[in-house]
Short mmCIF file of C-alpha atoms and ligand atoms in Angstrom, two decimals:
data_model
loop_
_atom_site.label_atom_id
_atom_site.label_comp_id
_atom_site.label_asym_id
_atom_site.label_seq_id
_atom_site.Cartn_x
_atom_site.Cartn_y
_atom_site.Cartn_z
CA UNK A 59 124.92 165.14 141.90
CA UNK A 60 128.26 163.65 140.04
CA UNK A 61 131.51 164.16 140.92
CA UNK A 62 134.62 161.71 140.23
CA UNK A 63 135.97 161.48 143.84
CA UNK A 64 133.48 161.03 146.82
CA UNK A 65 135.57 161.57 149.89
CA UNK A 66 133.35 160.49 153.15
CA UNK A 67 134.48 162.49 156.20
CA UNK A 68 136.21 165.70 156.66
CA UNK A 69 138.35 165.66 158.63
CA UNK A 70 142.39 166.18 157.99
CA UNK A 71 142.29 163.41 155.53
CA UNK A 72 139.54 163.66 153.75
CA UNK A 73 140.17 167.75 152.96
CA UNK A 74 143.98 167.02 152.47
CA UNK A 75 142.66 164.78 149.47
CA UNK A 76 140.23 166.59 148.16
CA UNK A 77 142.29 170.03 148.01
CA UNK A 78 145.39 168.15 146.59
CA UNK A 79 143.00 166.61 143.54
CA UNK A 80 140.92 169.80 143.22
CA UNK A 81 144.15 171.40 142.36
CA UNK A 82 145.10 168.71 139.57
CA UNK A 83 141.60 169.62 138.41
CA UNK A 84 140.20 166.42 139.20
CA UNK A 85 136.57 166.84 141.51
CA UNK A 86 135.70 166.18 144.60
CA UNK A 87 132.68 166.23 147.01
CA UNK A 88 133.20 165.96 150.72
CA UNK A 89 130.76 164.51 152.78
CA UNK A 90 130.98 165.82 156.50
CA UNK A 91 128.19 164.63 159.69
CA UNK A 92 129.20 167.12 161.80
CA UNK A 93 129.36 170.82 161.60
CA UNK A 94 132.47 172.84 161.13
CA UNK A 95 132.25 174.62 164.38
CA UNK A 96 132.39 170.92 165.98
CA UNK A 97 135.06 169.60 163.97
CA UNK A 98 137.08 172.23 164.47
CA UNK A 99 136.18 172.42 168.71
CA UNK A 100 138.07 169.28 168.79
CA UNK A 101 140.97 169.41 170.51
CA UNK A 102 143.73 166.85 168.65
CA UNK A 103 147.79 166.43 168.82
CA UNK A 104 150.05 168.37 167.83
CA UNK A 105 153.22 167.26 166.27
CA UNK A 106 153.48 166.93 162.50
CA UNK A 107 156.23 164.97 161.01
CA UNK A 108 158.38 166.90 158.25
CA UNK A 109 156.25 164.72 155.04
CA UNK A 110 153.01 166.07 156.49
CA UNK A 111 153.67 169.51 156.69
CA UNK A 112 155.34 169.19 152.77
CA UNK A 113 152.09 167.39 151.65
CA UNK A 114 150.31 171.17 153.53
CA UNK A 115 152.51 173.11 151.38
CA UNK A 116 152.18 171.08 148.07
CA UNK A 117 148.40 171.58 149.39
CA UNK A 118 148.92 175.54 149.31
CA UNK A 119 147.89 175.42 152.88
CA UNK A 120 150.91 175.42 154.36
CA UNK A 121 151.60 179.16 155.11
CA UNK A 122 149.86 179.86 158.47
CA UNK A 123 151.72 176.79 159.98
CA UNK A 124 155.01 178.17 158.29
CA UNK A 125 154.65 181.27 160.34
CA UNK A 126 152.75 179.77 163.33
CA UNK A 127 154.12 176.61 163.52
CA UNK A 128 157.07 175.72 165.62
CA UNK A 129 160.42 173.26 164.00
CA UNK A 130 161.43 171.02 166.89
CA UNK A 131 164.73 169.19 165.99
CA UNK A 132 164.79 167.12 169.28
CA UNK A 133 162.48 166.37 172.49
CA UNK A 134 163.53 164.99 176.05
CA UNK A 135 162.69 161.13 177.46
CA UNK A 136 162.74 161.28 181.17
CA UNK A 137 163.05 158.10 183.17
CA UNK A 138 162.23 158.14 186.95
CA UNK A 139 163.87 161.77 186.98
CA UNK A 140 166.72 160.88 184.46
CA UNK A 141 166.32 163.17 181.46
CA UNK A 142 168.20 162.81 178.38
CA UNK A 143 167.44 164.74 174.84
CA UNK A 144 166.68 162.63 171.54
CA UNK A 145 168.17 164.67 169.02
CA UNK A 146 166.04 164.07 165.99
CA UNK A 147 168.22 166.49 163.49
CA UNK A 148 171.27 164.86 164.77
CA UNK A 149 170.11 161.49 163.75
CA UNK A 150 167.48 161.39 161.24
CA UNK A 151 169.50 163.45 158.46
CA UNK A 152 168.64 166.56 158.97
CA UNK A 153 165.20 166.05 160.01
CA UNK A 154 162.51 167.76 162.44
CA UNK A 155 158.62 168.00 163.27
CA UNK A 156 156.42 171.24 163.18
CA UNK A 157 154.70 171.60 166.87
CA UNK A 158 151.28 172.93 165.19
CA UNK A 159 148.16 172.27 166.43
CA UNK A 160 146.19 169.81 163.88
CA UNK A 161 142.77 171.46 164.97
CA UNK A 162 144.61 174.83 163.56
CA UNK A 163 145.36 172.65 160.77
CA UNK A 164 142.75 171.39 160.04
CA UNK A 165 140.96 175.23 159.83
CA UNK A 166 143.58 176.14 156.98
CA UNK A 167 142.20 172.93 155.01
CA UNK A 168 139.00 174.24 154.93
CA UNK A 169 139.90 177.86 154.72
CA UNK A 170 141.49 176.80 151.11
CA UNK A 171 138.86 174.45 150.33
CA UNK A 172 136.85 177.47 150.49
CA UNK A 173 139.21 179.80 148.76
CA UNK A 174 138.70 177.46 145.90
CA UNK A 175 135.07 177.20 146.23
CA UNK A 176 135.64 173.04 147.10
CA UNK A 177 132.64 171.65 147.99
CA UNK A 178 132.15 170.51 151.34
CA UNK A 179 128.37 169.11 152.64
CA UNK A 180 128.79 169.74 156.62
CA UNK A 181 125.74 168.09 158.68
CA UNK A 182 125.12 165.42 155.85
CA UNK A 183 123.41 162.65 157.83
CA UNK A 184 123.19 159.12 157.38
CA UNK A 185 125.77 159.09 154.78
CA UNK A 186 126.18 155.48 152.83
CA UNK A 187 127.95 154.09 149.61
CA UNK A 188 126.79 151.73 147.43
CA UNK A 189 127.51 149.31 144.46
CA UNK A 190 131.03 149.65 145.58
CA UNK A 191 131.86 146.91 142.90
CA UNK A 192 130.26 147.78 140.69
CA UNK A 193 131.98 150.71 137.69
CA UNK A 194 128.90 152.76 139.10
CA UNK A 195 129.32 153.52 143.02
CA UNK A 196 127.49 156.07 144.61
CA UNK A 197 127.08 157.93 147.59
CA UNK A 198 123.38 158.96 149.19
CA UNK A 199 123.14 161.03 152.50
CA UNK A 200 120.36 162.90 153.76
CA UNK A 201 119.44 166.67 154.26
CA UNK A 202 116.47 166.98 156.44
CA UNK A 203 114.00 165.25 154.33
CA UNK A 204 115.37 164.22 151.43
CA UNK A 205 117.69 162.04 150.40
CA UNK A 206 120.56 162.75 148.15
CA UNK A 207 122.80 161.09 145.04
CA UNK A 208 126.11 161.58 144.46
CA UNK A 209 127.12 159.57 141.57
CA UNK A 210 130.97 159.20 141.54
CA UNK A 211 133.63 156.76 139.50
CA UNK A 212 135.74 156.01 143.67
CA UNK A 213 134.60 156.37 147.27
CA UNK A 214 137.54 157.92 149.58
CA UNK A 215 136.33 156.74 153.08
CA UNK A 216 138.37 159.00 155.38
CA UNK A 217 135.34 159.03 158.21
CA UNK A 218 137.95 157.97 160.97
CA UNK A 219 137.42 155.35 163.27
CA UNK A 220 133.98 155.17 163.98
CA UNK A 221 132.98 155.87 160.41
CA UNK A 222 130.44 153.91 157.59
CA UNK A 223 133.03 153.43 155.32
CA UNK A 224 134.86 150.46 157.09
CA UNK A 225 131.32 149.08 158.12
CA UNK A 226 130.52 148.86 154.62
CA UNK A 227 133.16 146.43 153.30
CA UNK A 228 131.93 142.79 153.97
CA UNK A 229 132.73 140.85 157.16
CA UNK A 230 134.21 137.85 155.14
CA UNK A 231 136.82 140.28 153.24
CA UNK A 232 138.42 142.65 156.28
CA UNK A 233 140.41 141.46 158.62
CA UNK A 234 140.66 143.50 161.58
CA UNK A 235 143.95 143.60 164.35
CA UNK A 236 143.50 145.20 167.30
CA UNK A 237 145.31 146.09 170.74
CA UNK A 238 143.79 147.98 173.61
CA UNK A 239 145.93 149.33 176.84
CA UNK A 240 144.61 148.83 180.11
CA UNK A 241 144.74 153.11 180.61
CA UNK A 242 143.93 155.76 179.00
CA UNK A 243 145.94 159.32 178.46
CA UNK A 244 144.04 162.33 180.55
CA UNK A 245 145.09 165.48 178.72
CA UNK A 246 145.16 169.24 180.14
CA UNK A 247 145.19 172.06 177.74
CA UNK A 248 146.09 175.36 179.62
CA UNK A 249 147.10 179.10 178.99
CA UNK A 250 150.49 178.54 180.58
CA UNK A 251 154.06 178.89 179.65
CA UNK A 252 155.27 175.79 178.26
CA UNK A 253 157.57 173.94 181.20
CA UNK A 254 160.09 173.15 178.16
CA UNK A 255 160.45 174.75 174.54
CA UNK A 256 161.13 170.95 174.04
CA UNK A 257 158.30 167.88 174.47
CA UNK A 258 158.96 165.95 177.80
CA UNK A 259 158.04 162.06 177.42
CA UNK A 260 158.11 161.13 181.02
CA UNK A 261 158.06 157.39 182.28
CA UNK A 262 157.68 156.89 185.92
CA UNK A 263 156.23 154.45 188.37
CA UNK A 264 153.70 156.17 189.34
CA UNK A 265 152.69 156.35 185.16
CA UNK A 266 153.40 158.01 182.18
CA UNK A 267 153.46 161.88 181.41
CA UNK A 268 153.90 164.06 178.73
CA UNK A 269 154.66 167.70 178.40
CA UNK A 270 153.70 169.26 175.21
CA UNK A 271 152.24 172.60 174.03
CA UNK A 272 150.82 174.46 171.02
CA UNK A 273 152.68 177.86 171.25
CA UNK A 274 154.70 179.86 174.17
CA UNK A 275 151.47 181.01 175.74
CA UNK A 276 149.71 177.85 175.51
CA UNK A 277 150.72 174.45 176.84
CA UNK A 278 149.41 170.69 176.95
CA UNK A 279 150.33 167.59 179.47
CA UNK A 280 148.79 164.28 180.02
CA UNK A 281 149.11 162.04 182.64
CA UNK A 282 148.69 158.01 182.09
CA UNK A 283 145.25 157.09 184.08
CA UNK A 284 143.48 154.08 184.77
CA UNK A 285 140.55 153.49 181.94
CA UNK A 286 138.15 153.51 185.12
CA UNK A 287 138.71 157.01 185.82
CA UNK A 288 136.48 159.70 184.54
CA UNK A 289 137.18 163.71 184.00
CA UNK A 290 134.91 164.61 186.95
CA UNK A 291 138.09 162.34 189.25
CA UNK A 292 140.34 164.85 188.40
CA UNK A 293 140.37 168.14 189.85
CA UNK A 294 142.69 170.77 187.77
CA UNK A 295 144.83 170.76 191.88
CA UNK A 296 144.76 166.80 191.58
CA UNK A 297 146.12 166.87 187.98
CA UNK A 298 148.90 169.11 188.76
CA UNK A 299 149.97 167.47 191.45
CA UNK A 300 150.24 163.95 189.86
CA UNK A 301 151.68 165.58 186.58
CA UNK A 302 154.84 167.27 188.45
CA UNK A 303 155.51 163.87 190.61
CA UNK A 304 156.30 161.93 187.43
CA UNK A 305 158.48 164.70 186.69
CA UNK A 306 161.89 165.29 187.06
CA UNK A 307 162.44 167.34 190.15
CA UNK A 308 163.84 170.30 188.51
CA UNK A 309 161.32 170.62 185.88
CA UNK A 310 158.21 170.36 188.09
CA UNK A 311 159.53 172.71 189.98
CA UNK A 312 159.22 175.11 187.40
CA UNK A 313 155.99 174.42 186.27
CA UNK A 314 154.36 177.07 185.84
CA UNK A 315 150.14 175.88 186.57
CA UNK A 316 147.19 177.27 185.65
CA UNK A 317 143.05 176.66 185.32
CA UNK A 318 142.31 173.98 182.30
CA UNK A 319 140.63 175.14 179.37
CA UNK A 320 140.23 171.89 178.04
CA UNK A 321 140.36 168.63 179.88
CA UNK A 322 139.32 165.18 178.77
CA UNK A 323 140.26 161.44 178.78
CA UNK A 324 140.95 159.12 175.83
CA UNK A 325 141.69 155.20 175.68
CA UNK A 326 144.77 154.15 174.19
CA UNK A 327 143.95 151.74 171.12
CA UNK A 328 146.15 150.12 168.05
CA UNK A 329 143.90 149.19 165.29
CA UNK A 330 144.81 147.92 161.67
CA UNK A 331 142.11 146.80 158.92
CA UNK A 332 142.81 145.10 156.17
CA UNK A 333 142.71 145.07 153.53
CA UNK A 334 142.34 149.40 152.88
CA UNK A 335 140.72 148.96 149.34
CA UNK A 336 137.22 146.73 148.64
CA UNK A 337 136.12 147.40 144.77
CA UNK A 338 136.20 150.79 144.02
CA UNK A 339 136.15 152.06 148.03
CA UNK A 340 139.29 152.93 149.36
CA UNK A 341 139.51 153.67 152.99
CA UNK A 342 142.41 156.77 154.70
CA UNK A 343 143.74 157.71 158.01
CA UNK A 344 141.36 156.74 160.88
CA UNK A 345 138.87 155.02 159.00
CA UNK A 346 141.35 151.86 158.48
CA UNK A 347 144.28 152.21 161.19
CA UNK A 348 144.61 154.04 164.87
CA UNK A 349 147.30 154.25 167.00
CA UNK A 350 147.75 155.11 170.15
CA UNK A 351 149.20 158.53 170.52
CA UNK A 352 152.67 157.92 171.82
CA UNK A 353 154.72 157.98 168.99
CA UNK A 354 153.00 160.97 167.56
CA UNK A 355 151.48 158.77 164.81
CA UNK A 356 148.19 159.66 164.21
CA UNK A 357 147.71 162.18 161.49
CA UNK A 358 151.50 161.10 159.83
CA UNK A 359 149.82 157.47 159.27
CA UNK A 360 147.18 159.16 157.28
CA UNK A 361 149.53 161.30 155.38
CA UNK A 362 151.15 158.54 153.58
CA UNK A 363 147.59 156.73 152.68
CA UNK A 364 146.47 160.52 151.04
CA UNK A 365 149.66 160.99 149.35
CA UNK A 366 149.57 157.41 148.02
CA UNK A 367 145.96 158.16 147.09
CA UNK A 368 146.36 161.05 145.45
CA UNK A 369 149.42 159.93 143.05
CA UNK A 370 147.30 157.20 141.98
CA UNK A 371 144.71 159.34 141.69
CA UNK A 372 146.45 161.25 139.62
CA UNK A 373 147.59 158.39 137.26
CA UNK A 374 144.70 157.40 136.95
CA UNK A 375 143.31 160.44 135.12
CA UNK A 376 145.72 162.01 133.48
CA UNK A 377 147.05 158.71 131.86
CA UNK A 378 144.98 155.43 132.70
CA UNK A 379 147.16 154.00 134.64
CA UNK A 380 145.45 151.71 137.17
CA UNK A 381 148.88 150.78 139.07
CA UNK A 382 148.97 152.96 141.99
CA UNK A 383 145.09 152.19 142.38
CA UNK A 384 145.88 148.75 142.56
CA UNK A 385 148.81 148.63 144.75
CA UNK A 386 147.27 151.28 147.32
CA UNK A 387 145.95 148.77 150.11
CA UNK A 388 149.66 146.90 150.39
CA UNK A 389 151.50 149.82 149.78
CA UNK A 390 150.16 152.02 152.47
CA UNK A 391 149.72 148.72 155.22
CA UNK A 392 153.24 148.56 154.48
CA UNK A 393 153.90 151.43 156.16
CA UNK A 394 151.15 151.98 157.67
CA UNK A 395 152.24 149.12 160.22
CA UNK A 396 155.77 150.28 160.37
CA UNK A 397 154.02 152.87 162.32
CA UNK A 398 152.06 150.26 164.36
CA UNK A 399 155.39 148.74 165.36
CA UNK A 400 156.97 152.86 166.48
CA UNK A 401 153.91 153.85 168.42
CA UNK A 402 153.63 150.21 170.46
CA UNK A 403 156.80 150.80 171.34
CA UNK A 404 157.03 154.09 172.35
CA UNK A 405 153.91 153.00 174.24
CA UNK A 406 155.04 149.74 175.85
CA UNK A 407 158.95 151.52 176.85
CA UNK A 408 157.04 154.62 178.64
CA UNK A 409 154.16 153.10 180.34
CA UNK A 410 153.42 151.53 183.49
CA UNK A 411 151.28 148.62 182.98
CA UNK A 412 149.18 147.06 185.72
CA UNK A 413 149.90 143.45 185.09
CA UNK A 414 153.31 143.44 184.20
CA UNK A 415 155.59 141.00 185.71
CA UNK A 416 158.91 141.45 186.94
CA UNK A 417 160.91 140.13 183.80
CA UNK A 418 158.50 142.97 182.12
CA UNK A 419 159.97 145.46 184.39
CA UNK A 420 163.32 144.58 183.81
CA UNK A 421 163.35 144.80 179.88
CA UNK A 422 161.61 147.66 180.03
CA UNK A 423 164.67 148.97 181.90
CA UNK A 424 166.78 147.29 179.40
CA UNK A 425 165.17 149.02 177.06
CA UNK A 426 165.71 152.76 178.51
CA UNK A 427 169.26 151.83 179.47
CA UNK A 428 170.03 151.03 175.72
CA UNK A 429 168.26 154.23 174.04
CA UNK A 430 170.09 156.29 176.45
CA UNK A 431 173.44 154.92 175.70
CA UNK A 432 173.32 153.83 172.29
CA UNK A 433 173.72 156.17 169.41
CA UNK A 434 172.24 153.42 167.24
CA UNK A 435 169.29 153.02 169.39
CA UNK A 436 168.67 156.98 169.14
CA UNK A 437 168.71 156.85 165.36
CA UNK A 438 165.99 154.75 165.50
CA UNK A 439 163.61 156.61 167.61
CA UNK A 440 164.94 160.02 165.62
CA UNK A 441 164.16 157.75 161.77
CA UNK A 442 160.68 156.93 163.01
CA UNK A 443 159.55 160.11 165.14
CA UNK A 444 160.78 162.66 162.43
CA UNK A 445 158.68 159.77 159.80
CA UNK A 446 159.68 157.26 157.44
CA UNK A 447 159.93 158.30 153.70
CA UNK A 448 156.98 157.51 151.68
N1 APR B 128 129.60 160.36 157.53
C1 APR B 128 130.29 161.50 157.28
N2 APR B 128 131.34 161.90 158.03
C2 APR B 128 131.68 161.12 159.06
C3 APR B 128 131.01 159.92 159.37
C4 APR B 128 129.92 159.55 158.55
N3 APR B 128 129.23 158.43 158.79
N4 APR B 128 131.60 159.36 160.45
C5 APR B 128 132.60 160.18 160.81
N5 APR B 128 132.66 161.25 159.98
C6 APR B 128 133.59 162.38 160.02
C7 APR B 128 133.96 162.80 161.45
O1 APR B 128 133.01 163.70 161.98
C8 APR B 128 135.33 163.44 161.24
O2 APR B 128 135.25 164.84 161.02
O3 APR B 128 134.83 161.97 159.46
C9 APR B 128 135.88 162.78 159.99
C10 APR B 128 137.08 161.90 160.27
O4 APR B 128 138.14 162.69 160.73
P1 APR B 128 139.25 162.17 161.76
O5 APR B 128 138.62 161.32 162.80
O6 APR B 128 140.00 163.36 162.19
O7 APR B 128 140.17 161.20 160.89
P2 APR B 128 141.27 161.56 159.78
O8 APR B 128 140.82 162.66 158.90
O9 APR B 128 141.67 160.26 159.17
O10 APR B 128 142.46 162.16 160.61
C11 APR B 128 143.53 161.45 161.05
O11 APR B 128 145.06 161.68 162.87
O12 APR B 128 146.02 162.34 164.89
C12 APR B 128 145.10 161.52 164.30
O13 APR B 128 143.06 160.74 165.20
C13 APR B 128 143.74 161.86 164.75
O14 APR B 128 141.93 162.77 163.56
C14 APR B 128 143.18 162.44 163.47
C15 APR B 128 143.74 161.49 162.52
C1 PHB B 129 150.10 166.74 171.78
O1 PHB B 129 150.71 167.82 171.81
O2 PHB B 129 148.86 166.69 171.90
C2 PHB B 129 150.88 165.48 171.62
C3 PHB B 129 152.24 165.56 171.35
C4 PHB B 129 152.97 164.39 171.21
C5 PHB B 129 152.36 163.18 171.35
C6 PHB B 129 151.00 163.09 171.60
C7 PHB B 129 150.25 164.26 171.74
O3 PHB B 129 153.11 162.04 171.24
#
């Protein structure tokens, strides 16, 4: 096979690429492991900042999560029972997210890849580049038996965190920076009225919570946990129950609780490598940075490296212009760890860590006491949570 873009991995980054240049009428092959019924049984956030959900539209995907989709211009941080709202239009311009689920999202990505006949290899095993300095790279993966060629002029590797791609750029060139938590988020996902039309970020001593939901019927909370704990230590009762104690007193009370429908348990991780291109590989999204999911980061870290991507895609073949290529890996670190710096601190002002020491506490404190009082403070928070220009 030949195409000119090979994008490993489809998930929201690789088919956000690949349906942007398919319609500039440059062609792309997308190389998925998994099946679409399991990418799309993954349950992922929710909240898309505004330059995400303009990069759906530019996409022509963007009408389902137009009508679906829900604008939230502000959300509540709670502090030992103390709520006060963040208002993100206030402060950031103008601004707002969509609430839309990115497993819904990610469905309308493939829907128009297929509208468009976009080609899309689900179950493609062992996927590896190769040559990826060389002006010949190519891709091989395997069907059953036999093994297959994709010829291509540039690799995308958007295979998320525990993808080839990465593994494929030589020890002695990537540098990798990385930050685990000592707990892990354990996330309910239940046909219940949402407590609040508006996300809840709850810090408390007993831990963190978070109310947050997908539509009126349909709501989702975590609760900070230890990383020893497993699903099977949390009965749906036992989650309840710890979920409305970090909660203000009036809102748990009207909590409305239900049986899970989904329930599972995920580590909290920052993760940058560098640098994001190695010859004529150039890695997206999870593949070269995670954060942990605090800030609402995830998929809006990726958006910048596709639209970045895709201009110099673009420049590239419609007038051989090689700039954008070559800037890509320090323009998208560059903000890529601007959102390193929001979600670590969203992270480290909410939680409850186990070894923290008293001075800890105290800033921490300091810290709440200034972003309730500070107009300033709130602009911040409203700049980086609504998403920084790119
Ligand atoms: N070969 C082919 N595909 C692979 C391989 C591989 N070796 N390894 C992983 N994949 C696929 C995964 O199955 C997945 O569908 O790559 C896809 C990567 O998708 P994501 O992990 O969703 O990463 P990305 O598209 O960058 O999305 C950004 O934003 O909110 C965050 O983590 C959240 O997934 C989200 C991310
Ligand atoms: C979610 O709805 O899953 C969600 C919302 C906001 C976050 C993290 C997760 O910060």
């Amino acid at each position: 096979m030949k195409t000119q873009v090979c994008i490993i991995g489809g998930g929201p980054s690789g088919l956000m690429l690949s349906q942007l240049l398919h319609l500039k009428g440059i062609d792309t092959v997308v190389l998925e492991r998994q099946s679409r019924e399991y990418v799309l049984s993954r349950i992922r956030a929710g909240v898309l900042e505004h330059g995400f959900a303009k990069l759906m539209r530019e996409a022509e995907c963007g009408e389902r999560m137009d009508r679906e989709g829900e604008i939230h211009e502000g959300f509540f941080v709670a502090n030992n029972g103390v709520m006060k709202r963040m208002d993100l239009h206030k402060y950031s311009g103008g601004n707002s997210v969509v609430v839309y689920g990115q497993t819904e999202l990610t469905r309308d990505l493939y829907d128009a890849r297929d509208r468009m006949q976009g080609k899309v290899i689900h179950n493609a095993e062992d996927v590896q580049p190769h040559e990826l300095t060389s002006k010949t790279p190519y891709v091989t993966y395997r069907s059953g038996d036999e093994i297959i060629r994709i010829n291509c002029d540039y690799i995308i590797g958007a295979d998320g965190f525990h993808g080839v791609s990465r593994k494929s750029i030589p020890k002695t060139v990537l540098r990798e920076y990385e930050k685990l938590y000592p707990f892990g988020w354990l996330g309910v996902l239940s046909r219940t009225k949402p407590v609040s039309p508006e996300l809840i970020y709850s810090r408390h001593d007993r831990g963190f919570a978070l109310c947050s939901l997908r539509s009126q019927v349909l709501s989702r909370y975590y609760i900070q946990v230890p990383l020893t704990d497993t699903v099977e230590d949390w009965s749906d009762e036992a989650f309840w129950d710890e979920l409305k104690r970090r909660l203000p007193e009036d809102v748990a009370a009207r909590m409305v609780t239900g049986p899970s429908i989904e329930k599972s348990i995920a580590p909290l991780r920052s993760f940058v490598a560098e640098p994001m291109r190695y010859g004529n590989l150039f890695l997206a999204g999870d593949a070269a940075h995670i954060v942990p999911p605090t800030g609402a980061r995830g998929l809006n870290s990726a958006a910048s490296d596709i639209y970045y991507l895709y201009h110099a895609m673009l420049a590239h073949y419609q007038n051989g212009d090689d700039s954008g290529l070559d800037g890509y890996s320090a323009k998208a670190l560059a903000r890529v760890w601007k959102a390193q710096r929001f979600s670590w601190w969203m992270t480290t002002l909410l939680h409850t860590f186990p070894d923290s020491i008293e001075y800890d506490k105290k800033l921490q404190q300091t810290d709440l006491e200034y972003l309730f009082s500070s107009e300033a403070a709130q602009s911040s928070l409203a700049e980086n949570y609504v998403g920084l220009p790119f």
